[in-house]
Amino acid sequence: MLSKNVLKYLTSLQQKKYRQEYGAFLVEGAKSVLELLASDFEVEMVVATDKFYKENTRSLEKQPFRVEIATPDELVRAGTLQSNDAGLAVVKTKSNDFLYAEEGEYVLVLDDIRDPGNLGTMIRIADWYGIRKMVCSTTTTDWYNPKVIAASKGSFTRVQSFYTDLGAYFERISVGNAGPVAHRLEIGASASVYGTFLEGKNIHQVTFAKTGYIVMGNESNGIGSVVEKFVTDKVTIPRFGEAESLNVGIATAIVLDNWRRK
């Protein structure tokens, strides 16, 4: 059985303030834990069922971390999943350096994405289309929220994140003709910034620049006015039916698919 102290520690990591205090977060489920073990994240502890441990003894024993054996019921009490017959891990958070688009690269920028499931899905979509850097506004939900990690299906191990004030961020980088030139430090290659709006160029007709940024906005309000002034190319996903709006994760997939096609 898990001790009360271990159980208390695990459950505390469901809250952002404790993730920040301990510099750690939870990864739950067989697939996510196994992808984690193959990544460069520092693992503090793995809590596994006897079955999962026996099936993955080689991967677990070669690592310099603590392993605890637990029942599926204990894993459910310790974590956030409704069922878990495999394991969970306690992982050290990363403090990523300033991220920007290097020559020939694209960065996905998130302006105030609030839903953890949406963020996790967007990380997974970014991974699918080969995006390796995501820059998030300070109001975007916590990257290490258990629901974000679960929804990313292991993709969080391959995509870097950087949280910052987006207005200050875009003033610091080179983004074509956007923003006052005197305030930019010309970091990275000259780049275009594409943002999704209700009115803009049809995404299916857009020719993307070699280097750039793709901005996705808040689920209800879209891209904010502070970030909008840095957008060099406004794009829209044409509507052919009667739906009021698209889920931001679906919209991200459509935009990235068109980017990859061009």
Short mmCIF file of C-alpha atoms in Angstrom, two decimals:
data_model
loop_
_atom_site.label_atom_id
_atom_site.label_comp_id
_atom_site.label_asym_id
_atom_site.label_seq_id
_atom_site.Cartn_x
_atom_site.Cartn_y
_atom_site.Cartn_z
CA MET A 1 0.00 0.00 0.00
CA LEU A 2 1.06 3.58 -0.60
CA SER A 3 1.93 5.49 2.54
CA LYS A 4 -0.22 8.45 3.54
CA ASN A 5 2.67 10.82 2.88
CA VAL A 6 3.22 9.50 -0.65
CA LEU A 7 -0.51 9.61 -1.41
CA LYS A 8 -0.75 13.16 -0.07
CA TYR A 9 2.22 14.24 -2.20
CA LEU A 10 0.76 12.69 -5.35
CA THR A 11 -2.68 14.23 -4.89
CA SER A 12 -1.16 17.64 -4.14
CA LEU A 13 0.37 17.71 -7.64
CA GLN A 14 -3.13 18.01 -9.08
CA GLN A 15 -2.98 21.66 -7.98
CA LYS A 16 -0.88 24.27 -9.78
CA LYS A 17 0.46 25.89 -6.60
CA TYR A 18 1.98 22.61 -5.43
CA ARG A 19 3.35 21.76 -8.87
CA GLN A 20 5.13 25.11 -8.72
CA GLU A 21 6.24 24.60 -5.12
CA TYR A 22 7.69 21.14 -5.72
CA GLY A 23 8.75 21.69 -9.33
CA ALA A 24 7.04 18.46 -10.30
CA PHE A 25 3.99 17.14 -12.13
CA LEU A 26 2.07 13.92 -12.75
CA VAL A 27 2.09 11.68 -15.82
CA GLU A 28 -0.58 8.98 -15.84
CA GLY A 29 -1.37 5.87 -17.87
CA ALA A 30 0.70 3.21 -19.59
CA LYS A 31 1.36 4.97 -22.91
CA SER A 32 2.28 8.32 -21.40
CA VAL A 33 4.55 6.79 -18.74
CA LEU A 34 6.39 4.66 -21.30
CA GLU A 35 6.90 7.65 -23.63
CA LEU A 36 8.12 9.62 -20.64
CA LEU A 37 10.74 6.97 -19.80
CA ALA A 38 12.13 7.31 -23.33
CA SER A 39 12.40 11.10 -23.04
CA ASP A 40 14.93 13.45 -21.44
CA PHE A 41 12.62 14.44 -18.56
CA GLU A 42 13.92 13.81 -15.06
CA VAL A 43 11.69 11.26 -13.33
CA GLU A 44 11.44 11.40 -9.55
CA MET A 45 9.19 8.41 -8.91
CA VAL A 46 7.07 5.82 -10.69
CA VAL A 47 4.07 4.24 -9.00
CA ALA A 48 3.07 1.08 -10.86
CA THR A 49 0.80 -1.89 -10.55
CA ASP A 50 2.53 -5.23 -10.12
CA LYS A 51 1.46 -6.21 -13.65
CA PHE A 52 2.84 -3.03 -15.27
CA TYR A 53 6.07 -3.38 -13.32
CA LYS A 54 6.60 -6.98 -14.46
CA GLU A 55 5.85 -6.07 -18.09
CA ASN A 56 8.34 -3.17 -18.04
CA THR A 57 10.94 -4.29 -15.51
CA ARG A 58 13.86 -3.60 -17.82
CA SER A 59 12.78 0.01 -18.49
CA LEU A 60 11.99 0.69 -14.84
CA GLU A 61 15.01 -0.90 -13.18
CA LYS A 62 17.63 0.78 -15.36
CA GLN A 63 16.46 4.24 -14.29
CA PRO A 64 17.75 6.09 -11.16
CA PHE A 65 14.35 6.74 -9.63
CA ARG A 66 12.19 5.30 -6.91
CA VAL A 67 9.52 2.72 -7.81
CA GLU A 68 6.43 2.09 -5.67
CA ILE A 69 3.98 -0.76 -6.22
CA ALA A 70 0.29 0.09 -5.92
CA THR A 71 -3.14 -1.27 -6.78
CA PRO A 72 -5.30 0.21 -9.56
CA ASP A 73 -7.61 1.67 -6.89
CA GLU A 74 -4.67 3.45 -5.24
CA LEU A 75 -3.60 4.85 -8.61
CA VAL A 76 -7.08 6.25 -9.15
CA ARG A 77 -7.06 7.85 -5.69
CA ALA A 78 -3.60 9.32 -6.28
CA GLY A 79 -4.24 10.65 -9.76
CA THR A 80 -6.91 12.17 -11.97
CA LEU A 81 -7.88 9.30 -14.29
CA GLN A 82 -11.13 7.44 -13.70
CA SER A 83 -9.29 4.16 -14.28
CA ASN A 84 -5.59 3.32 -14.28
CA ASP A 85 -4.32 -0.25 -14.19
CA ALA A 86 -0.76 0.63 -15.21
CA GLY A 87 1.03 3.45 -13.43
CA LEU A 88 1.83 7.09 -12.91
CA ALA A 89 5.04 9.05 -12.62
CA VAL A 90 6.21 12.12 -10.74
CA VAL A 91 8.34 14.20 -13.09
CA LYS A 92 10.45 17.32 -12.65
CA THR A 93 9.21 20.36 -14.57
CA LYS A 94 11.46 22.06 -17.10
CA SER A 95 12.37 25.73 -17.28
CA ASN A 96 12.70 26.30 -21.00
CA ASP A 97 14.73 29.13 -22.43
CA PHE A 98 13.36 31.82 -24.76
CA LEU A 99 11.88 30.14 -27.85
CA TYR A 100 11.64 31.69 -31.30
CA ALA A 101 11.41 30.62 -34.95
CA GLU A 102 14.80 29.91 -36.43
CA GLU A 103 15.38 29.97 -40.19
CA GLY A 104 12.91 27.65 -41.93
CA GLU A 105 10.98 26.92 -38.72
CA TYR A 106 7.47 27.62 -37.44
CA VAL A 107 6.34 28.24 -33.87
CA LEU A 108 2.76 27.78 -32.63
CA VAL A 109 1.66 30.68 -30.40
CA LEU A 110 -1.31 30.35 -28.02
CA ASP A 111 -3.14 33.46 -26.86
CA ASP A 112 -5.18 32.73 -23.71
CA ILE A 113 -6.13 29.07 -24.25
CA ARG A 114 -8.01 28.22 -21.07
CA ASP A 115 -9.26 24.64 -21.46
CA PRO A 116 -6.72 21.95 -20.42
CA GLY A 117 -8.18 19.42 -22.85
CA ASN A 118 -7.79 21.87 -25.71
CA LEU A 119 -4.20 22.64 -24.79
CA GLY A 120 -3.31 18.96 -24.56
CA THR A 121 -4.93 18.29 -27.92
CA MET A 122 -3.05 21.21 -29.48
CA ILE A 123 0.26 19.85 -28.18
CA ARG A 124 -0.58 16.50 -29.77
CA ILE A 125 -1.55 18.17 -33.06
CA ALA A 126 1.64 20.24 -33.05
CA ASP A 127 3.66 17.06 -32.55
CA TRP A 128 1.80 15.37 -35.43
CA TYR A 129 2.67 18.19 -37.83
CA GLY A 130 6.26 18.54 -36.68
CA ILE A 131 5.96 21.70 -34.59
CA ARG A 132 8.56 21.53 -31.84
CA LYS A 133 8.04 24.91 -30.12
CA MET A 134 4.92 26.43 -28.56
CA VAL A 135 4.86 29.90 -27.01
CA CYS A 136 1.99 30.51 -24.59
CA SER A 137 0.51 33.63 -23.04
CA THR A 138 0.74 33.86 -19.26
CA THR A 139 -3.04 33.37 -19.14
CA THR A 140 -2.91 30.09 -21.04
CA THR A 141 -3.64 27.10 -18.80
CA ASP A 142 -0.71 25.39 -17.09
CA TRP A 143 1.26 23.12 -19.44
CA TYR A 144 1.75 20.63 -16.59
CA ASN A 145 -1.91 20.38 -15.61
CA PRO A 146 -2.69 16.61 -15.42
CA LYS A 147 -5.54 17.02 -17.93
CA VAL A 148 -3.16 18.71 -20.38
CA ILE A 149 -0.58 15.95 -19.98
CA ALA A 150 -3.23 13.24 -20.41
CA ALA A 151 -4.74 14.85 -23.53
CA SER A 152 -1.30 15.28 -25.13
CA LYS A 153 -0.87 11.47 -25.16
CA GLY A 154 2.89 11.72 -24.61
CA SER A 155 3.48 14.52 -27.13
CA PHE A 156 4.49 16.88 -24.30
CA THR A 157 7.83 15.02 -24.26
CA ARG A 158 8.64 16.22 -27.80
CA VAL A 159 7.25 19.77 -27.84
CA GLN A 160 8.90 22.61 -25.91
CA SER A 161 6.91 25.33 -24.17
CA PHE A 162 7.65 28.91 -23.20
CA TYR A 163 5.23 31.11 -21.23
CA THR A 164 5.51 34.87 -21.61
CA ASP A 165 3.70 38.15 -22.13
CA LEU A 166 2.94 37.91 -25.84
CA GLY A 167 2.99 41.65 -26.46
CA ALA A 168 6.52 41.93 -25.07
CA TYR A 169 7.46 38.71 -26.87
CA PHE A 170 6.50 39.96 -30.33
CA GLU A 171 8.22 43.27 -29.71
CA ARG A 172 11.41 41.35 -29.04
CA ILE A 173 11.50 39.24 -32.20
CA SER A 174 11.69 40.00 -35.88
CA VAL A 175 8.20 39.65 -37.39
CA GLY A 176 8.29 41.17 -40.85
CA ASN A 177 6.85 44.68 -40.78
CA ALA A 178 4.82 44.25 -37.61
CA GLY A 179 5.46 46.40 -34.57
CA PRO A 180 7.73 49.41 -34.15
CA VAL A 181 11.12 48.51 -35.64
CA ALA A 182 12.98 50.58 -33.03
CA HIS A 183 11.79 48.29 -30.25
CA ARG A 184 12.73 45.00 -31.89
CA LEU A 185 15.99 43.18 -31.20
CA GLU A 186 15.85 41.20 -34.47
CA ILE A 187 16.02 37.77 -32.82
CA GLY A 188 15.98 34.94 -35.35
CA ALA A 189 15.03 35.16 -39.00
CA SER A 190 12.63 37.72 -40.42
CA ALA A 191 9.28 36.02 -40.10
CA SER A 192 5.56 36.34 -40.79
CA VAL A 193 2.87 36.00 -38.13
CA TYR A 194 -0.35 34.25 -39.16
CA GLY A 195 -3.41 34.66 -36.98
CA THR A 196 -6.88 33.14 -37.21
CA PHE A 197 -9.80 35.58 -37.45
CA LEU A 198 -13.41 35.46 -38.61
CA GLU A 199 -12.39 37.75 -41.45
CA GLY A 200 -9.16 37.09 -43.28
CA LYS A 201 -7.69 35.32 -46.30
CA ASN A 202 -9.06 31.84 -46.99
CA ILE A 203 -6.61 29.46 -45.30
CA HIS A 204 -6.83 27.15 -48.33
CA GLN A 205 -5.42 29.93 -50.53
CA VAL A 206 -2.59 31.05 -48.26
CA THR A 207 1.03 30.65 -49.30
CA PHE A 208 3.04 30.46 -46.12
CA ALA A 209 6.43 32.12 -45.73
CA LYS A 210 9.52 30.02 -45.10
CA THR A 211 9.74 31.08 -41.46
CA GLY A 212 6.93 32.16 -39.20
CA TYR A 213 4.51 32.01 -36.31
CA ILE A 214 0.94 30.72 -36.22
CA VAL A 215 -1.26 32.27 -33.52
CA MET A 216 -4.38 30.59 -32.15
CA GLY A 217 -6.67 32.57 -29.87
CA ASN A 218 -8.97 32.10 -26.91
CA GLU A 219 -11.82 29.59 -27.28
CA SER A 220 -14.51 32.30 -26.98
CA ASN A 221 -12.84 35.61 -27.84
CA GLY A 222 -10.18 34.69 -30.35
CA ILE A 223 -6.88 36.56 -30.61
CA GLY A 224 -6.69 39.58 -28.30
CA SER A 225 -6.06 43.14 -29.45
CA VAL A 226 -2.56 43.24 -27.94
CA VAL A 227 -1.43 40.31 -30.10
CA GLU A 228 -3.53 41.27 -33.14
CA LYS A 229 -1.36 44.29 -33.93
CA PHE A 230 1.62 41.99 -34.51
CA VAL A 231 -0.21 39.70 -36.95
CA THR A 232 1.08 40.24 -40.47
CA ASP A 233 -1.34 37.85 -42.18
CA LYS A 234 -4.93 37.33 -41.03
CA VAL A 235 -6.40 34.01 -42.14
CA THR A 236 -9.80 32.40 -41.79
CA ILE A 237 -11.23 28.90 -42.13
CA PRO A 238 -14.21 29.24 -44.50
CA ARG A 239 -17.57 28.04 -43.22
CA PHE A 240 -19.90 26.11 -45.53
CA GLY A 241 -22.55 25.06 -43.02
CA GLU A 242 -24.40 26.51 -40.04
CA ALA A 243 -22.09 25.71 -37.11
CA GLU A 244 -21.42 28.75 -34.94
CA SER A 245 -17.72 28.03 -34.41
CA LEU A 246 -14.93 25.46 -34.52
CA ASN A 247 -13.19 23.93 -31.54
CA VAL A 248 -9.75 25.55 -31.28
CA GLY A 249 -8.05 22.16 -31.46
CA ILE A 250 -9.81 21.30 -34.72
CA ALA A 251 -9.03 24.77 -36.07
CA THR A 252 -5.35 24.27 -35.20
CA ALA A 253 -5.28 20.99 -37.12
CA ILE A 254 -6.82 22.63 -40.21
CA VAL A 255 -4.36 25.53 -40.15
CA LEU A 256 -1.31 23.30 -39.63
CA ASP A 257 -2.46 20.91 -42.33
CA ASN A 258 -2.68 23.76 -44.81
CA TRP A 259 0.70 25.07 -43.66
CA ARG A 260 2.28 21.67 -44.30
CA ARG A 261 0.63 21.37 -47.72
CA LYS A 262 2.20 24.68 -48.83
#
